[in-house]
mmCIF file of C-alpha atoms and ligand atoms in Angstrom:
data_model
loop_
_atom_site.group_PDB
_atom_site.id
_atom_site.type_symbol
_atom_site.label_atom_id
_atom_site.label_comp_id
_atom_site.label_asym_id
_atom_site.label_seq_id
_atom_site.Cartn_x
_atom_site.Cartn_y
_atom_site.Cartn_z
ATOM 1 C CA MET A 10 0.075 0.235 -0.028
ATOM 2 C CA THR A 11 1.153 4.037 -0.919
ATOM 3 C CA ALA A 12 1.806 6.015 1.878
ATOM 4 C CA THR A 13 -1.258 8.218 1.133
ATOM 5 C CA PRO A 14 -4.144 5.402 0.258
ATOM 6 C CA LEU A 15 -6.446 5.688 -2.610
ATOM 7 C CA ILE A 16 -9.959 5.518 -2.318
ATOM 8 C CA LEU A 17 -12.521 4.226 -5.010
ATOM 9 C CA MET A 18 -16.376 6.315 -3.946
ATOM 10 C CA ILE A 19 -18.852 4.790 -6.019
ATOM 11 C CA GLU A 20 -21.337 6.925 -5.817
ATOM 12 C CA ASP A 21 -24.051 9.025 -7.687
ATOM 13 C CA GLU A 22 -25.539 11.302 -5.467
ATOM 14 C CA LEU A 23 -23.939 14.510 -5.643
ATOM 15 C CA PRO A 24 -24.431 15.807 -1.948
ATOM 16 C CA ILE A 25 -23.012 12.340 -0.749
ATOM 17 C CA ARG A 26 -19.946 12.323 -2.871
ATOM 18 C CA ARG A 27 -19.351 16.166 -1.705
ATOM 19 C CA PHE A 28 -19.438 15.035 1.885
ATOM 20 C CA LEU A 29 -17.387 12.039 1.198
ATOM 21 C CA ARG A 30 -15.002 14.550 -0.138
ATOM 22 C CA SER A 31 -14.601 17.410 2.078
ATOM 23 C CA SER A 32 -13.884 14.390 4.982
ATOM 24 C CA LEU A 33 -11.936 12.751 3.158
ATOM 25 C CA ALA A 34 -9.346 15.526 1.791
ATOM 26 C CA ALA A 35 -8.836 16.895 5.539
ATOM 27 C CA ASP A 36 -8.147 13.343 6.209
ATOM 28 C CA GLU A 37 -5.167 13.023 3.317
ATOM 29 C CA TYR A 38 -6.792 9.706 1.379
ATOM 30 C CA ARG A 39 -6.347 10.072 -2.096
ATOM 31 C CA LEU A 40 -9.646 9.755 -3.861
ATOM 32 C CA ILE A 41 -11.228 9.119 -7.047
ATOM 33 C CA GLU A 42 -14.960 9.202 -8.100
ATOM 34 C CA ALA A 43 -17.122 6.894 -9.826
ATOM 35 C CA ASP A 44 -20.567 7.481 -10.250
ATOM 36 C CA ASN A 45 -22.386 4.221 -11.618
ATOM 37 C CA GLY A 46 -21.139 1.115 -11.866
ATOM 38 C CA GLN A 47 -19.639 0.334 -15.106
ATOM 39 C CA GLN A 48 -17.372 3.389 -15.083
ATOM 40 C CA ALA A 49 -16.475 2.624 -11.410
ATOM 41 C CA ILE A 50 -15.327 -0.843 -12.597
ATOM 42 C CA LYS A 51 -13.394 0.586 -14.800
ATOM 43 C CA ILE A 52 -11.495 2.991 -12.845
ATOM 44 C CA ALA A 53 -10.537 -0.111 -10.380
ATOM 45 C CA ALA A 54 -9.036 -1.765 -13.141
ATOM 46 C CA GLN A 55 -6.924 0.966 -14.545
ATOM 47 C CA GLN A 56 -6.096 2.000 -10.920
ATOM 48 C CA PRO A 57 -6.715 -0.546 -8.187
ATOM 49 C CA PRO A 58 -8.341 1.532 -5.104
ATOM 50 C CA ASP A 59 -6.504 0.235 -1.446
ATOM 51 C CA LEU A 60 -10.333 0.924 -0.168
ATOM 52 C CA VAL A 61 -13.685 1.186 -2.091
ATOM 53 C CA ILE A 62 -16.829 2.745 -1.063
ATOM 54 C CA LEU A 63 -19.430 1.743 -2.760
ATOM 55 C CA ASP A 64 -23.345 3.102 -2.459
ATOM 56 C CA LEU A 65 -25.413 -0.196 -3.369
ATOM 57 C CA GLY A 66 -28.062 2.280 -5.110
ATOM 58 C CA LEU A 67 -26.756 2.886 -8.561
ATOM 59 C CA PRO A 68 -28.496 4.048 -11.186
ATOM 60 C CA ASP A 69 -26.865 1.755 -14.287
ATOM 61 C CA MET A 70 -26.518 -1.628 -12.567
ATOM 62 C CA ASP A 71 -27.530 -3.156 -9.055
ATOM 63 C CA GLY A 72 -24.474 -2.195 -6.218
ATOM 64 C CA GLN A 73 -24.353 -6.231 -4.976
ATOM 65 C CA GLU A 74 -23.546 -7.041 -8.755
ATOM 66 C CA VAL A 75 -20.391 -3.842 -8.496
ATOM 67 C CA LEU A 76 -19.501 -5.302 -5.968
ATOM 68 C CA LYS A 77 -19.224 -9.194 -6.734
ATOM 69 C CA GLN A 78 -17.340 -8.328 -10.127
ATOM 70 C CA LEU A 79 -14.802 -6.342 -8.134
ATOM 71 C CA ARG A 80 -14.429 -9.161 -5.618
ATOM 72 C CA GLU A 81 -13.359 -11.356 -8.087
ATOM 73 C CA TRP A 82 -10.102 -9.928 -8.538
ATOM 74 C CA LEU A 83 -9.355 -6.973 -5.807
ATOM 75 C CA GLN A 84 -8.217 -7.230 -2.718
ATOM 76 C CA ALA A 85 -8.793 -4.611 -1.178
ATOM 77 C CA PRO A 86 -11.098 -3.361 1.492
ATOM 78 C CA ILE A 87 -14.694 -2.470 0.562
ATOM 79 C CA ILE A 88 -17.204 -0.384 3.009
ATOM 80 C CA ILE A 89 -20.595 -0.512 1.491
ATOM 81 C CA LEU A 90 -22.669 2.324 1.902
ATOM 82 C CA SER A 91 -26.499 1.608 2.555
ATOM 83 C CA ALA A 92 -30.215 3.166 3.365
ATOM 84 C CA ARG A 93 -31.831 2.327 6.846
ATOM 85 C CA ASP A 94 -34.375 0.139 4.882
ATOM 86 C CA GLN A 95 -32.182 -2.162 3.244
ATOM 87 C CA GLU A 96 -31.352 -5.085 5.963
ATOM 88 C CA GLN A 97 -31.780 -7.452 3.750
ATOM 89 C CA GLN A 98 -29.015 -5.679 1.142
ATOM 90 C CA LYS A 99 -26.564 -5.202 3.478
ATOM 91 C CA ILE A 100 -26.512 -8.878 4.785
ATOM 92 C CA ALA A 101 -26.332 -9.827 1.009
ATOM 93 C CA ALA A 102 -23.400 -6.988 0.713
ATOM 94 C CA LEU A 103 -21.081 -8.549 3.603
ATOM 95 C CA ASP A 104 -21.746 -12.366 2.285
ATOM 96 C CA HIS A 105 -20.658 -11.252 -1.269
ATOM 97 C CA GLY A 106 -17.328 -9.920 0.178
ATOM 98 C CA ALA A 107 -18.014 -6.605 1.555
ATOM 99 C CA ASP A 108 -15.996 -5.623 4.442
ATOM 100 C CA ASP A 109 -17.921 -3.254 5.968
ATOM 101 C CA TYR A 110 -20.804 -1.229 5.902
ATOM 102 C CA LEU A 111 -22.089 2.417 6.948
ATOM 103 C CA THR A 112 -25.610 2.965 7.100
ATOM 104 C CA LYS A 113 -26.522 6.678 5.715
ATOM 105 C CA PRO A 114 -26.892 9.450 7.280
ATOM 106 C CA PHE A 115 -23.273 9.053 9.077
ATOM 107 C CA SER A 116 -20.627 11.356 10.132
ATOM 108 C CA THR A 117 -17.573 11.849 9.354
ATOM 109 C CA GLY A 118 -15.861 10.339 12.372
ATOM 110 C CA GLU A 119 -18.036 7.208 12.111
ATOM 111 C CA LEU A 120 -16.848 7.275 8.259
ATOM 112 C CA LEU A 121 -12.591 8.053 9.215
ATOM 113 C CA ALA A 122 -12.831 5.527 11.825
ATOM 114 C CA ARG A 123 -14.218 3.015 9.631
ATOM 115 C CA ILE A 124 -11.867 3.761 6.734
ATOM 116 C CA ARG A 125 -8.846 3.353 9.045
ATOM 117 C CA VAL A 126 -9.819 -0.385 10.728
ATOM 118 C CA ALA A 127 -11.019 -1.227 6.567
ATOM 119 C CA LEU A 128 -7.182 -0.688 6.344
ATOM 120 C CA ARG A 129 -5.384 -1.512 8.930
ATOM 121 C CA HIS A 130 -7.188 -4.985 8.743
ATOM 122 C CA ALA A 131 -5.813 -5.340 5.001
ATOM 123 C CA ALA A 132 -2.481 -4.224 5.959
ATOM 124 C CA GLN A 133 -2.909 -7.322 9.029
ATOM 125 C CA VAL A 134 -3.634 -10.193 6.692
ATOM 126 C CA GLY A 135 -1.076 -8.907 3.681
ATOM 127 C CA GLU A 136 1.982 -9.321 5.796
ATOM 128 C CA GLU A 137 2.639 -12.820 7.710
ATOM 129 C CA ARG A 138 1.548 -12.847 11.044
ATOM 130 C CA GLU A 139 4.563 -13.542 13.036
ATOM 131 C CA SER A 140 3.402 -14.353 16.318
ATOM 132 C CA PRO A 141 0.241 -16.826 16.785
ATOM 133 C CA VAL A 142 -1.234 -15.465 19.922
ATOM 134 C CA PHE A 143 -3.787 -12.401 19.530
ATOM 135 C CA VAL A 144 -4.125 -10.046 22.179
ATOM 136 C CA HIS A 145 -6.703 -7.609 22.843
ATOM 137 C CA ARG A 146 -7.288 -5.318 26.334
ATOM 138 C CA ASP A 147 -7.215 -8.629 29.031
ATOM 139 C CA LEU A 148 -7.939 -11.271 26.288
ATOM 140 C CA GLN A 149 -5.343 -13.322 24.948
ATOM 141 C CA VAL A 150 -5.960 -16.138 22.748
ATOM 142 C CA ASP A 151 -3.289 -18.335 21.810
ATOM 143 C CA LEU A 152 -3.791 -20.167 18.341
ATOM 144 C CA ALA A 153 -1.222 -22.106 18.304
ATOM 145 C CA THR A 154 -1.910 -24.117 21.701
ATOM 146 C CA ARG A 155 -5.713 -23.469 21.684
ATOM 147 C CA ARG A 156 -5.841 -21.669 24.824
ATOM 148 C CA VAL A 157 -7.515 -18.575 26.167
ATOM 149 C CA PHE A 158 -6.818 -16.455 29.229
ATOM 150 C CA VAL A 159 -8.669 -13.193 30.835
ATOM 151 C CA LYS A 160 -6.397 -10.900 32.789
ATOM 152 C CA ASP A 161 -3.802 -13.853 32.729
ATOM 153 C CA THR A 162 -6.172 -16.414 34.413
ATOM 154 C CA GLU A 163 -7.231 -19.324 32.022
ATOM 155 C CA ILE A 164 -10.757 -19.476 30.660
ATOM 156 C CA HIS A 165 -12.500 -23.158 29.446
ATOM 157 C CA LEU A 166 -13.902 -22.937 26.226
ATOM 158 C CA THR A 167 -15.831 -25.832 24.728
ATOM 159 C CA PRO A 168 -14.657 -26.731 21.169
ATOM 160 C CA LEU A 169 -17.763 -25.256 19.761
ATOM 161 C CA GLU A 170 -16.853 -21.355 21.979
ATOM 162 C CA TYR A 171 -13.190 -21.275 20.696
ATOM 163 C CA LYS A 172 -14.553 -22.049 17.215
ATOM 164 C CA LEU A 173 -17.001 -19.121 18.049
ATOM 165 C CA LEU A 174 -14.082 -16.868 19.270
ATOM 166 C CA THR A 175 -11.545 -17.752 16.956
ATOM 167 C CA THR A 176 -13.778 -17.275 13.848
ATOM 168 C CA LEU A 177 -14.106 -13.712 15.349
ATOM 169 C CA VAL A 178 -10.485 -12.783 16.126
ATOM 170 C CA ARG A 179 -9.231 -14.092 12.981
ATOM 171 C CA HIS A 180 -11.574 -10.932 11.567
ATOM 172 C CA ALA A 181 -11.097 -8.445 14.255
ATOM 173 C CA GLY A 182 -12.994 -5.334 13.207
ATOM 174 C CA LYS A 183 -14.560 -6.312 10.257
ATOM 175 C CA VAL A 184 -18.413 -7.018 10.527
ATOM 176 C CA LEU A 185 -19.600 -11.021 10.629
ATOM 177 C CA THR A 186 -22.925 -12.063 9.356
ATOM 178 C CA HIS A 187 -25.283 -14.965 10.795
ATOM 179 C CA ARG A 188 -24.741 -16.554 7.536
ATOM 180 C CA PHE A 189 -20.996 -16.981 7.649
ATOM 181 C CA LEU A 190 -20.599 -17.345 11.383
ATOM 182 C CA LEU A 191 -23.256 -20.070 11.435
ATOM 183 C CA LYS A 192 -21.566 -21.439 8.129
ATOM 184 C CA GLU A 193 -17.893 -21.174 9.814
ATOM 185 C CA VAL A 194 -18.675 -22.474 12.973
ATOM 186 C CA TRP A 195 -22.063 -25.257 13.092
ATOM 187 C CA GLY A 196 -21.099 -25.853 8.648
ATOM 188 C CA PRO A 197 -23.175 -24.880 4.992
ATOM 189 C CA LEU A 198 -26.270 -27.263 6.650
ATOM 190 C CA HIS A 199 -27.073 -24.874 9.270
ATOM 191 C CA LEU A 200 -27.180 -21.150 8.243
ATOM 192 C CA GLN A 201 -30.794 -20.756 9.451
ATOM 193 C CA GLU A 202 -30.126 -21.600 13.300
ATOM 194 C CA THR A 203 -29.219 -18.467 14.394
ATOM 195 C CA HIS A 204 -30.579 -19.554 18.048
ATOM 196 C CA TYR A 205 -27.315 -21.219 17.856
ATOM 197 C CA LEU A 206 -25.771 -18.395 17.770
ATOM 198 C CA ARG A 207 -27.533 -16.404 20.219
ATOM 199 C CA VAL A 208 -27.023 -19.618 22.577
ATOM 200 C CA PHE A 209 -23.516 -19.721 21.884
ATOM 201 C CA MET A 210 -22.510 -16.294 21.901
ATOM 202 C CA ALA A 211 -24.110 -15.653 24.986
ATOM 203 C CA GLY A 212 -21.971 -18.383 26.862
ATOM 204 C CA LEU A 213 -18.844 -16.949 25.492
ATOM 205 C CA ARG A 214 -19.497 -13.722 26.203
ATOM 206 C CA ARG A 215 -20.485 -14.552 30.003
ATOM 207 C CA LYS A 216 -16.691 -16.453 29.768
ATOM 208 C CA ILE A 217 -14.865 -13.705 28.849
ATOM 209 C CA GLU A 218 -16.511 -10.368 29.284
ATOM 210 C CA ASP A 219 -16.327 -8.751 32.635
ATOM 211 C CA ASP A 220 -19.819 -7.338 31.869
ATOM 212 C CA PRO A 221 -22.145 -9.750 29.077
ATOM 213 C CA ALA A 222 -24.490 -6.814 29.023
ATOM 214 C CA GLN A 223 -22.450 -4.254 27.848
ATOM 215 C CA PRO A 224 -19.479 -6.189 25.736
ATOM 216 C CA CYS A 225 -16.313 -4.743 24.644
ATOM 217 C CA TYR A 226 -14.477 -7.992 22.444
ATOM 218 C CA ILE A 227 -17.708 -9.165 20.898
ATOM 219 C CA LEU A 228 -20.035 -6.162 19.737
ATOM 220 C CA THR A 229 -23.528 -6.388 18.522
ATOM 221 C CA GLU A 230 -24.347 -5.265 15.005
ATOM 222 C CA GLN A 231 -28.133 -5.315 15.421
ATOM 223 C CA GLY A 232 -30.094 -7.379 12.805
ATOM 224 C CA VAL A 233 -26.533 -8.039 11.252
ATOM 225 C CA GLY A 234 -24.168 -10.393 12.822
ATOM 226 C CA TYR A 235 -21.166 -9.588 15.278
ATOM 227 C CA ARG A 236 -17.782 -8.115 15.285
ATOM 228 C CA PHE A 237 -15.144 -8.768 17.100
ATOM 229 C CA ALA A 238 -13.309 -5.140 18.638
ATOM 230 C CA ASP A 239 -10.551 -3.419 16.819
HETATM 231 CA CA1 LIG B 322 -27.426 6.115 -4.604
#
């Protein structure tokens, strides 16, 4: 990645483009803009971006289709923009390889925070992880020995709890949909069993969180899934 990350913004609404332009310029990102899907795919191929911001409602083609076409070759993080009533579309986009989402209207602070997390996550995935020990605040997960510690006390997890935790940890900072977690932990035959997830998540939180009602490690993305704090 270059010193100044290149961001491709795909959005047809001029006021939102202006808002993104001023937010990002102040934070010293380089920005290229596309106002439709065809143009965006062409630009991305000519000038591969470090990050993509993609609006799902585009005039010429479905944002999901743009996402799928970009994901065929582009590894850079993709953050989607969606409207409040586009819950299902948002989930579908995450399942199709989007990294994160912002629901309109959003603030500059929110936007910049999501961009930082996505770029940091991409950089971590790009380099070989030297240590198999994941540490966040008081939680330590040793992926080599499969041991988990909170404040230096070992926590005993069931195999499924461990798998759930490590799936979240391996994608720290990224929103994981219910469907994705069910597929990773329980397998493709259990994609509808969201109650498994609720039950195991509650058990896991009781073991690792100080206050399971106010979790600081595993955050709930309402109606979408979960995210390990970054
Ligand atoms: Ca739009």
